Amino acid sequence: MTIQEIEKKYGFNFPLLYKQLDADGMLDVGEYGPNWYAEVYPTLKDNPPLLLHSYDFESLNLKSVAEEIEELRDPEDYRNINPEFKFIPFAKSGGGDHYCFFLNEENNGDVPIVFVWHDSNEVNYLAKNLQDFIFKVLLIDMSKQDVYNGLTDEEFREDIESVFKSHKKYLTEQQNDILSNILKRNIIDYEIHVSPKIVESARGLLTDFELESIVNEVIPFDKMNQSFKYSNE
């Protein structure tokens, strides 16, 4: 299925940047399945498509986008999403939550990115538009090395450098400068204060505090981290 066919069938327009990603092959992630990591992933890792190495993010090919639109709009779907909400999914989490364009609040070409939970009647605002979302996710990736799965320092740096290389053309000059400078740093260990009584250790190229500061300064969004309910039930 093509971008144009999806737009015509469901009566909307994708953001221009998403169309550019499609034209550049950045949405070509193959078909997910039991053999995807062994057979498809190795062919993608050196020139990563959309946020390939990002934690809990699975970009959808266009066929899957159409299928997920149908699922979210199905009146029999268990979530009972208010039909007034126009969510267009473009990625999923491993647990089945959706990263979506929120068409209801398009403003001068900016279509907010939201996270639609599958097991909770909640939607979180993530970014003002797709460009800012990509920048924000790359910052998050740089701040948190996957030590749980035994990712080495070298593998961590190689992954984020390869993603930055394939994504930099879609970001602003300022965003690229920030990410480029962060990539020159040494990896550090730091603490995350989850709550007054809970402190977790993390490892990366920047701390959570610096991450939050950059996000607020470079990609301000008045609804960042706010949420609303997608169902009246």
PDB file of C-alpha atoms in Angstrom:
ATOM      1  CA  MET A   1       0.000   0.000   0.000  1.00  0.00           C
ATOM      2  CA  THR A   2       1.278   3.480  -0.843  1.00  0.00           C
ATOM      3  CA  ILE A   3       1.199   6.736   1.122  1.00  0.00           C
ATOM      4  CA  GLN A   4      -1.260   8.152  -1.403  1.00  0.00           C
ATOM      5  CA  GLU A   5      -3.583   5.158  -1.156  1.00  0.00           C
ATOM      6  CA  ILE A   6      -3.708   5.402   2.635  1.00  0.00           C
ATOM      7  CA  GLU A   7      -4.348   9.159   2.514  1.00  0.00           C
ATOM      8  CA  LYS A   8      -7.152   8.724  -0.014  1.00  0.00           C
ATOM      9  CA  LYS A   9      -8.791   5.824   1.817  1.00  0.00           C
ATOM     10  CA  TYR A  10      -8.835   7.501   5.229  1.00  0.00           C
ATOM     11  CA  GLY A  11      -9.148  11.146   4.176  1.00  0.00           C
ATOM     12  CA  PHE A  12      -6.057  12.814   5.629  1.00  0.00           C
ATOM     13  CA  ASN A  13      -2.536  13.902   4.695  1.00  0.00           C
ATOM     14  CA  PHE A  14       0.638  12.605   6.308  1.00  0.00           C
ATOM     15  CA  PRO A  15       3.186  15.224   7.442  1.00  0.00           C
ATOM     16  CA  LEU A  16       5.617  16.150   4.674  1.00  0.00           C
ATOM     17  CA  LEU A  17       8.585  14.796   6.637  1.00  0.00           C
ATOM     18  CA  TYR A  18       6.936  11.382   6.907  1.00  0.00           C
ATOM     19  CA  LYS A  19       6.436  11.365   3.147  1.00  0.00           C
ATOM     20  CA  GLN A  20      10.110  12.220   2.697  1.00  0.00           C
ATOM     21  CA  LEU A  21      11.087   9.352   4.989  1.00  0.00           C
ATOM     22  CA  ASP A  22       8.978   7.015   2.857  1.00  0.00           C
ATOM     23  CA  ALA A  23      10.515   8.296  -0.386  1.00  0.00           C
ATOM     24  CA  ASP A  24      14.003   7.738   1.064  1.00  0.00           C
ATOM     25  CA  GLY A  25      13.266   4.167   2.128  1.00  0.00           C
ATOM     26  CA  MET A  26      13.397   5.065   5.816  1.00  0.00           C
ATOM     27  CA  LEU A  27      10.152   3.181   6.500  1.00  0.00           C
ATOM     28  CA  ASP A  28      11.349  -0.055   4.889  1.00  0.00           C
ATOM     29  CA  VAL A  29      11.663  -2.278   7.942  1.00  0.00           C
ATOM     30  CA  GLY A  30      10.394  -5.501   6.410  1.00  0.00           C
ATOM     31  CA  GLU A  31       7.844  -7.805   7.991  1.00  0.00           C
ATOM     32  CA  TYR A  32       8.176  -8.389  11.729  1.00  0.00           C
ATOM     33  CA  GLY A  33       8.172 -12.012  12.763  1.00  0.00           C
ATOM     34  CA  PRO A  34      10.155 -14.679  14.625  1.00  0.00           C
ATOM     35  CA  ASN A  35      13.047 -14.481  12.141  1.00  0.00           C
ATOM     36  CA  TRP A  36      13.119 -10.688  11.716  1.00  0.00           C
ATOM     37  CA  TYR A  37      16.050 -10.048  14.066  1.00  0.00           C
ATOM     38  CA  ALA A  38      18.173 -12.834  12.584  1.00  0.00           C
ATOM     39  CA  GLU A  39      17.355 -12.293   8.910  1.00  0.00           C
ATOM     40  CA  VAL A  40      16.163  -8.701   8.368  1.00  0.00           C
ATOM     41  CA  TYR A  41      17.885  -6.660  11.076  1.00  0.00           C
ATOM     42  CA  PRO A  42      21.444  -7.393   9.817  1.00  0.00           C
ATOM     43  CA  THR A  43      20.531  -5.890   6.435  1.00  0.00           C
ATOM     44  CA  LEU A  44      19.314  -2.654   8.069  1.00  0.00           C
ATOM     45  CA  LYS A  45      21.753  -1.934  10.900  1.00  0.00           C
ATOM     46  CA  ASP A  46      24.469  -0.186   8.853  1.00  0.00           C
ATOM     47  CA  ASN A  47      22.027   2.295   7.289  1.00  0.00           C
ATOM     48  CA  PRO A  48      19.230   2.343   9.863  1.00  0.00           C
ATOM     49  CA  PRO A  49      15.651   3.190   8.887  1.00  0.00           C
ATOM     50  CA  LEU A  50      13.487   5.252  11.224  1.00  0.00           C
ATOM     51  CA  LEU A  51      14.867   4.985  14.789  1.00  0.00           C
ATOM     52  CA  LEU A  52      15.936   1.385  14.265  1.00  0.00           C
ATOM     53  CA  HIS A  53      17.973   1.077  17.465  1.00  0.00           C
ATOM     54  CA  SER A  54      15.632   3.047  19.729  1.00  0.00           C
ATOM     55  CA  TYR A  55      14.322   1.393  22.866  1.00  0.00           C
ATOM     56  CA  ASP A  56      10.773   0.001  22.642  1.00  0.00           C
ATOM     57  CA  PHE A  57      10.158   1.539  19.218  1.00  0.00           C
ATOM     58  CA  GLU A  58       9.143  -0.509  16.176  1.00  0.00           C
ATOM     59  CA  SER A  59       8.573   1.507  13.033  1.00  0.00           C
ATOM     60  CA  LEU A  60       5.655   0.262  10.925  1.00  0.00           C
ATOM     61  CA  ASN A  61       5.770  -0.352   7.194  1.00  0.00           C
ATOM     62  CA  LEU A  62       2.880   1.169   5.238  1.00  0.00           C
ATOM     63  CA  LYS A  63       0.903  -2.058   5.079  1.00  0.00           C
ATOM     64  CA  SER A  64       1.030  -2.272   8.849  1.00  0.00           C
ATOM     65  CA  VAL A  65       0.120   1.423   9.193  1.00  0.00           C
ATOM     66  CA  ALA A  66      -3.123   0.751   7.288  1.00  0.00           C
ATOM     67  CA  GLU A  67      -3.857  -2.317   9.420  1.00  0.00           C
ATOM     68  CA  GLU A  68      -3.273  -0.410  12.651  1.00  0.00           C
ATOM     69  CA  ILE A  69      -5.510   2.474  11.532  1.00  0.00           C
ATOM     70  CA  GLU A  70      -8.285  -0.063  11.002  1.00  0.00           C
ATOM     71  CA  GLU A  71      -7.662  -1.527  14.443  1.00  0.00           C
ATOM     72  CA  LEU A  72      -7.780   1.809  16.269  1.00  0.00           C
ATOM     73  CA  ARG A  73     -10.935   2.875  14.393  1.00  0.00           C
ATOM     74  CA  ASP A  74     -12.769  -0.420  14.867  1.00  0.00           C
ATOM     75  CA  PRO A  75     -15.918   0.312  16.949  1.00  0.00           C
ATOM     76  CA  GLU A  76     -15.585  -3.197  18.416  1.00  0.00           C
ATOM     77  CA  ASP A  77     -11.989  -2.611  19.564  1.00  0.00           C
ATOM     78  CA  TYR A  78     -11.576  -3.168  23.301  1.00  0.00           C
ATOM     79  CA  ARG A  79     -10.175   0.343  23.842  1.00  0.00           C
ATOM     80  CA  ASN A  80     -13.368   2.047  22.644  1.00  0.00           C
ATOM     81  CA  ILE A  81     -11.414   5.030  21.363  1.00  0.00           C
ATOM     82  CA  ASN A  82     -13.542   8.133  20.928  1.00  0.00           C
ATOM     83  CA  PRO A  83     -14.195   8.324  17.145  1.00  0.00           C
ATOM     84  CA  GLU A  84     -13.577  12.078  17.268  1.00  0.00           C
ATOM     85  CA  PHE A  85      -9.886  11.403  17.925  1.00  0.00           C
ATOM     86  CA  LYS A  86      -7.873  10.989  14.744  1.00  0.00           C
ATOM     87  CA  PHE A  87      -4.845   8.869  15.633  1.00  0.00           C
ATOM     88  CA  ILE A  88      -2.603   7.758  12.765  1.00  0.00           C
ATOM     89  CA  PRO A  89      -0.101   5.160  14.030  1.00  0.00           C
ATOM     90  CA  PHE A  90       3.389   5.012  12.530  1.00  0.00           C
ATOM     91  CA  ALA A  91       5.157   2.839  15.128  1.00  0.00           C
ATOM     92  CA  LYS A  92       4.457   0.543  18.080  1.00  0.00           C
ATOM     93  CA  SER A  93       6.048  -0.415  21.352  1.00  0.00           C
ATOM     94  CA  GLY A  94       6.872  -4.011  22.115  1.00  0.00           C
ATOM     95  CA  GLY A  95       3.821  -4.139  24.375  1.00  0.00           C
ATOM     96  CA  GLY A  96       1.378  -3.035  21.672  1.00  0.00           C
ATOM     97  CA  ASP A  97       1.091   0.691  22.395  1.00  0.00           C
ATOM     98  CA  HIS A  98       1.035   3.105  19.450  1.00  0.00           C
ATOM     99  CA  TYR A  99       3.125   6.101  18.451  1.00  0.00           C
ATOM    100  CA  CYS A 100       0.698   8.257  16.485  1.00  0.00           C
ATOM    101  CA  PHE A 101       0.211  11.475  14.582  1.00  0.00           C
ATOM    102  CA  PHE A 102      -2.616  13.349  16.337  1.00  0.00           C
ATOM    103  CA  LEU A 103      -4.446  14.987  13.442  1.00  0.00           C
ATOM    104  CA  ASN A 104      -6.975  16.785  15.643  1.00  0.00           C
ATOM    105  CA  GLU A 105      -4.366  19.309  16.724  1.00  0.00           C
ATOM    106  CA  GLU A 106      -2.490  19.979  13.494  1.00  0.00           C
ATOM    107  CA  ASN A 107      -1.248  23.567  13.581  1.00  0.00           C
ATOM    108  CA  ASN A 108       0.489  25.276  10.657  1.00  0.00           C
ATOM    109  CA  GLY A 109       1.904  21.978   9.406  1.00  0.00           C
ATOM    110  CA  ASP A 110       2.902  20.746  12.866  1.00  0.00           C
ATOM    111  CA  VAL A 111       1.177  17.473  13.743  1.00  0.00           C
ATOM    112  CA  PRO A 112       1.762  16.458  17.381  1.00  0.00           C
ATOM    113  CA  ILE A 113       3.212  13.047  18.156  1.00  0.00           C
ATOM    114  CA  VAL A 114       1.366  11.155  20.887  1.00  0.00           C
ATOM    115  CA  PHE A 115       1.687   7.789  22.622  1.00  0.00           C
ATOM    116  CA  VAL A 116      -1.554   5.795  22.834  1.00  0.00           C
ATOM    117  CA  TRP A 117      -1.465   3.158  25.576  1.00  0.00           C
ATOM    118  CA  HIS A 118      -3.116  -0.164  24.812  1.00  0.00           C
ATOM    119  CA  ASP A 119      -3.881  -1.173  28.407  1.00  0.00           C
ATOM    120  CA  SER A 120      -4.658   2.217  29.930  1.00  0.00           C
ATOM    121  CA  ASN A 121      -7.156   4.861  28.875  1.00  0.00           C
ATOM    122  CA  GLU A 122      -4.426   7.408  28.329  1.00  0.00           C
ATOM    123  CA  VAL A 123      -2.614   9.351  25.615  1.00  0.00           C
ATOM    124  CA  ASN A 124       0.684  11.146  26.263  1.00  0.00           C
ATOM    125  CA  TYR A 125       1.971  14.090  24.226  1.00  0.00           C
ATOM    126  CA  LEU A 126       5.568  13.463  23.120  1.00  0.00           C
ATOM    127  CA  ALA A 127       6.538  16.251  20.716  1.00  0.00           C
ATOM    128  CA  LYS A 128       5.187  19.114  18.615  1.00  0.00           C
ATOM    129  CA  ASN A 129       5.997  17.398  15.320  1.00  0.00           C
ATOM    130  CA  LEU A 130       7.848  14.455  13.789  1.00  0.00           C
ATOM    131  CA  GLN A 131      11.157  16.292  13.402  1.00  0.00           C
ATOM    132  CA  ASP A 132      11.235  17.247  17.078  1.00  0.00           C
ATOM    133  CA  PHE A 133      10.195  13.714  18.023  1.00  0.00           C
ATOM    134  CA  ILE A 134      13.127  12.199  16.118  1.00  0.00           C
ATOM    135  CA  PHE A 135      15.528  14.637  17.785  1.00  0.00           C
ATOM    136  CA  LYS A 136      14.075  13.895  21.229  1.00  0.00           C
ATOM    137  CA  VAL A 137      14.312  10.125  20.774  1.00  0.00           C
ATOM    138  CA  LEU A 138      17.917  10.369  19.564  1.00  0.00           C
ATOM    139  CA  LEU A 139      18.756  12.389  22.682  1.00  0.00           C
ATOM    140  CA  ILE A 140      17.101   9.750  24.866  1.00  0.00           C
ATOM    141  CA  ASP A 141      19.021   7.009  23.067  1.00  0.00           C
ATOM    142  CA  MET A 142      22.291   8.832  23.690  1.00  0.00           C
ATOM    143  CA  SER A 143      21.494   9.186  27.385  1.00  0.00           C
ATOM    144  CA  LYS A 144      20.757   5.522  28.112  1.00  0.00           C
ATOM    145  CA  GLN A 145      23.021   2.665  27.127  1.00  0.00           C
ATOM    146  CA  ASP A 146      21.321  -0.736  27.026  1.00  0.00           C
ATOM    147  CA  VAL A 147      23.382  -2.497  29.678  1.00  0.00           C
ATOM    148  CA  TYR A 148      20.574  -4.959  30.427  1.00  0.00           C
ATOM    149  CA  ASN A 149      21.181  -6.801  27.135  1.00  0.00           C
ATOM    150  CA  GLY A 150      24.932  -6.590  27.485  1.00  0.00           C
ATOM    151  CA  LEU A 151      25.514  -3.876  24.916  1.00  0.00           C
ATOM    152  CA  THR A 152      29.178  -2.860  25.047  1.00  0.00           C
ATOM    153  CA  ASP A 153      30.402   0.730  24.953  1.00  0.00           C
ATOM    154  CA  GLU A 154      31.620   0.188  21.391  1.00  0.00           C
ATOM    155  CA  GLU A 155      28.309  -1.284  20.223  1.00  0.00           C
ATOM    156  CA  PHE A 156      26.374   1.503  21.943  1.00  0.00           C
ATOM    157  CA  ARG A 157      28.409   4.190  20.195  1.00  0.00           C
ATOM    158  CA  GLU A 158      28.335   2.420  16.837  1.00  0.00           C
ATOM    159  CA  ASP A 159      24.544   2.118  16.948  1.00  0.00           C
ATOM    160  CA  ILE A 160      23.852   5.754  17.784  1.00  0.00           C
ATOM    161  CA  GLU A 161      26.467   6.989  15.297  1.00  0.00           C
ATOM    162  CA  SER A 162      24.916   4.948  12.476  1.00  0.00           C
ATOM    163  CA  VAL A 163      21.408   6.187  13.322  1.00  0.00           C
ATOM    164  CA  PHE A 164      22.600   9.786  13.534  1.00  0.00           C
ATOM    165  CA  LYS A 165      24.264   9.450  10.135  1.00  0.00           C
ATOM    166  CA  SER A 166      21.080   8.219   8.436  1.00  0.00           C
ATOM    167  CA  HIS A 167      18.792  10.692  10.253  1.00  0.00           C
ATOM    168  CA  LYS A 168      20.730  13.968  10.240  1.00  0.00           C
ATOM    169  CA  LYS A 169      19.252  15.147   6.927  1.00  0.00           C
ATOM    170  CA  TYR A 170      15.813  15.247   8.578  1.00  0.00           C
ATOM    171  CA  LEU A 171      16.849  17.495  11.477  1.00  0.00           C
ATOM    172  CA  THR A 172      17.612  21.197  11.815  1.00  0.00           C
ATOM    173  CA  GLU A 173      21.157  22.531  11.808  1.00  0.00           C
ATOM    174  CA  GLN A 174      20.879  23.335  15.509  1.00  0.00           C
ATOM    175  CA  GLN A 175      19.650  19.847  16.351  1.00  0.00           C
ATOM    176  CA  ASN A 176      22.458  18.264  14.340  1.00  0.00           C
ATOM    177  CA  ASP A 177      25.083  20.416  16.029  1.00  0.00           C
ATOM    178  CA  ILE A 178      23.835  19.408  19.471  1.00  0.00           C
ATOM    179  CA  LEU A 179      23.797  15.689  18.675  1.00  0.00           C
ATOM    180  CA  SER A 180      27.161  15.846  16.923  1.00  0.00           C
ATOM    181  CA  ASN A 181      28.792  17.486  19.941  1.00  0.00           C
ATOM    182  CA  ILE A 182      27.258  14.968  22.345  1.00  0.00           C
ATOM    183  CA  LEU A 183      28.645  12.113  20.258  1.00  0.00           C
ATOM    184  CA  LYS A 184      32.157  13.432  20.874  1.00  0.00           C
ATOM    185  CA  ARG A 185      31.821  12.858  24.630  1.00  0.00           C
ATOM    186  CA  ASN A 186      32.993   9.992  26.772  1.00  0.00           C
ATOM    187  CA  ILE A 187      30.397   7.649  28.218  1.00  0.00           C
ATOM    188  CA  ILE A 188      29.543   8.398  31.852  1.00  0.00           C
ATOM    189  CA  ASP A 189      27.711   6.729  34.722  1.00  0.00           C
ATOM    190  CA  TYR A 190      25.057   8.822  36.485  1.00  0.00           C
ATOM    191  CA  GLU A 191      22.036   8.538  38.764  1.00  0.00           C
ATOM    192  CA  ILE A 192      18.350   8.991  37.964  1.00  0.00           C
ATOM    193  CA  HIS A 193      16.124  10.149  40.816  1.00  0.00           C
ATOM    194  CA  VAL A 194      12.930   8.308  39.960  1.00  0.00           C
ATOM    195  CA  SER A 195      11.337   9.505  43.207  1.00  0.00           C
ATOM    196  CA  PRO A 196      12.543  10.954  46.528  1.00  0.00           C
ATOM    197  CA  LYS A 197      13.215   7.414  47.718  1.00  0.00           C
ATOM    198  CA  ILE A 198      14.178   5.649  44.491  1.00  0.00           C
ATOM    199  CA  VAL A 199      17.480   6.229  42.708  1.00  0.00           C
ATOM    200  CA  GLU A 200      18.533   4.229  39.658  1.00  0.00           C
ATOM    201  CA  SER A 201      21.909   4.090  37.935  1.00  0.00           C
ATOM    202  CA  ALA A 202      22.263   4.823  34.228  1.00  0.00           C
ATOM    203  CA  ARG A 203      25.004   5.059  31.640  1.00  0.00           C
ATOM    204  CA  GLY A 204      25.231   7.246  28.562  1.00  0.00           C
ATOM    205  CA  LEU A 205      26.590  10.372  26.910  1.00  0.00           C
ATOM    206  CA  LEU A 206      24.394  12.854  28.799  1.00  0.00           C
ATOM    207  CA  THR A 207      22.392  12.859  32.022  1.00  0.00           C
ATOM    208  CA  ASP A 208      18.616  12.940  32.348  1.00  0.00           C
ATOM    209  CA  PHE A 209      18.857  16.460  33.755  1.00  0.00           C
ATOM    210  CA  GLU A 210      20.765  17.684  30.702  1.00  0.00           C
ATOM    211  CA  LEU A 211      18.393  15.815  28.405  1.00  0.00           C
ATOM    212  CA  GLU A 212      15.387  17.566  29.918  1.00  0.00           C
ATOM    213  CA  SER A 213      17.119  20.935  29.706  1.00  0.00           C
ATOM    214  CA  ILE A 214      17.940  20.513  26.003  1.00  0.00           C
ATOM    215  CA  VAL A 215      14.429  19.331  25.178  1.00  0.00           C
ATOM    216  CA  ASN A 216      12.830  22.307  26.938  1.00  0.00           C
ATOM    217  CA  GLU A 217      15.179  24.791  25.310  1.00  0.00           C
ATOM    218  CA  VAL A 218      15.456  23.431  21.755  1.00  0.00           C
ATOM    219  CA  ILE A 219      12.051  21.847  21.082  1.00  0.00           C
ATOM    220  CA  PRO A 220       9.634  23.581  23.474  1.00  0.00           C
ATOM    221  CA  PHE A 221       6.077  22.270  23.401  1.00  0.00           C
ATOM    222  CA  ASP A 222       3.454  23.520  25.820  1.00  0.00           C
ATOM    223  CA  LYS A 223       1.794  20.089  26.014  1.00  0.00           C
ATOM    224  CA  MET A 224       4.983  18.060  26.438  1.00  0.00           C
ATOM    225  CA  ASN A 225       4.331  15.157  28.842  1.00  0.00           C
ATOM    226  CA  GLN A 226       0.690  16.136  29.344  1.00  0.00           C
ATOM    227  CA  SER A 227      -1.964  13.452  28.859  1.00  0.00           C
ATOM    228  CA  PHE A 228      -5.668  12.930  28.208  1.00  0.00           C
ATOM    229  CA  LYS A 229      -8.119  10.035  28.063  1.00  0.00           C
ATOM    230  CA  TYR A 230      -9.003   8.506  24.699  1.00  0.00           C
ATOM    231  CA  SER A 231     -12.276   6.935  25.840  1.00  0.00           C
ATOM    232  CA  ASN A 232     -15.276   8.190  27.777  1.00  0.00           C
ATOM    233  CA  GLU A 233     -15.561   4.862  29.570  1.00  0.00           C
TER     234      GLU A 233
END
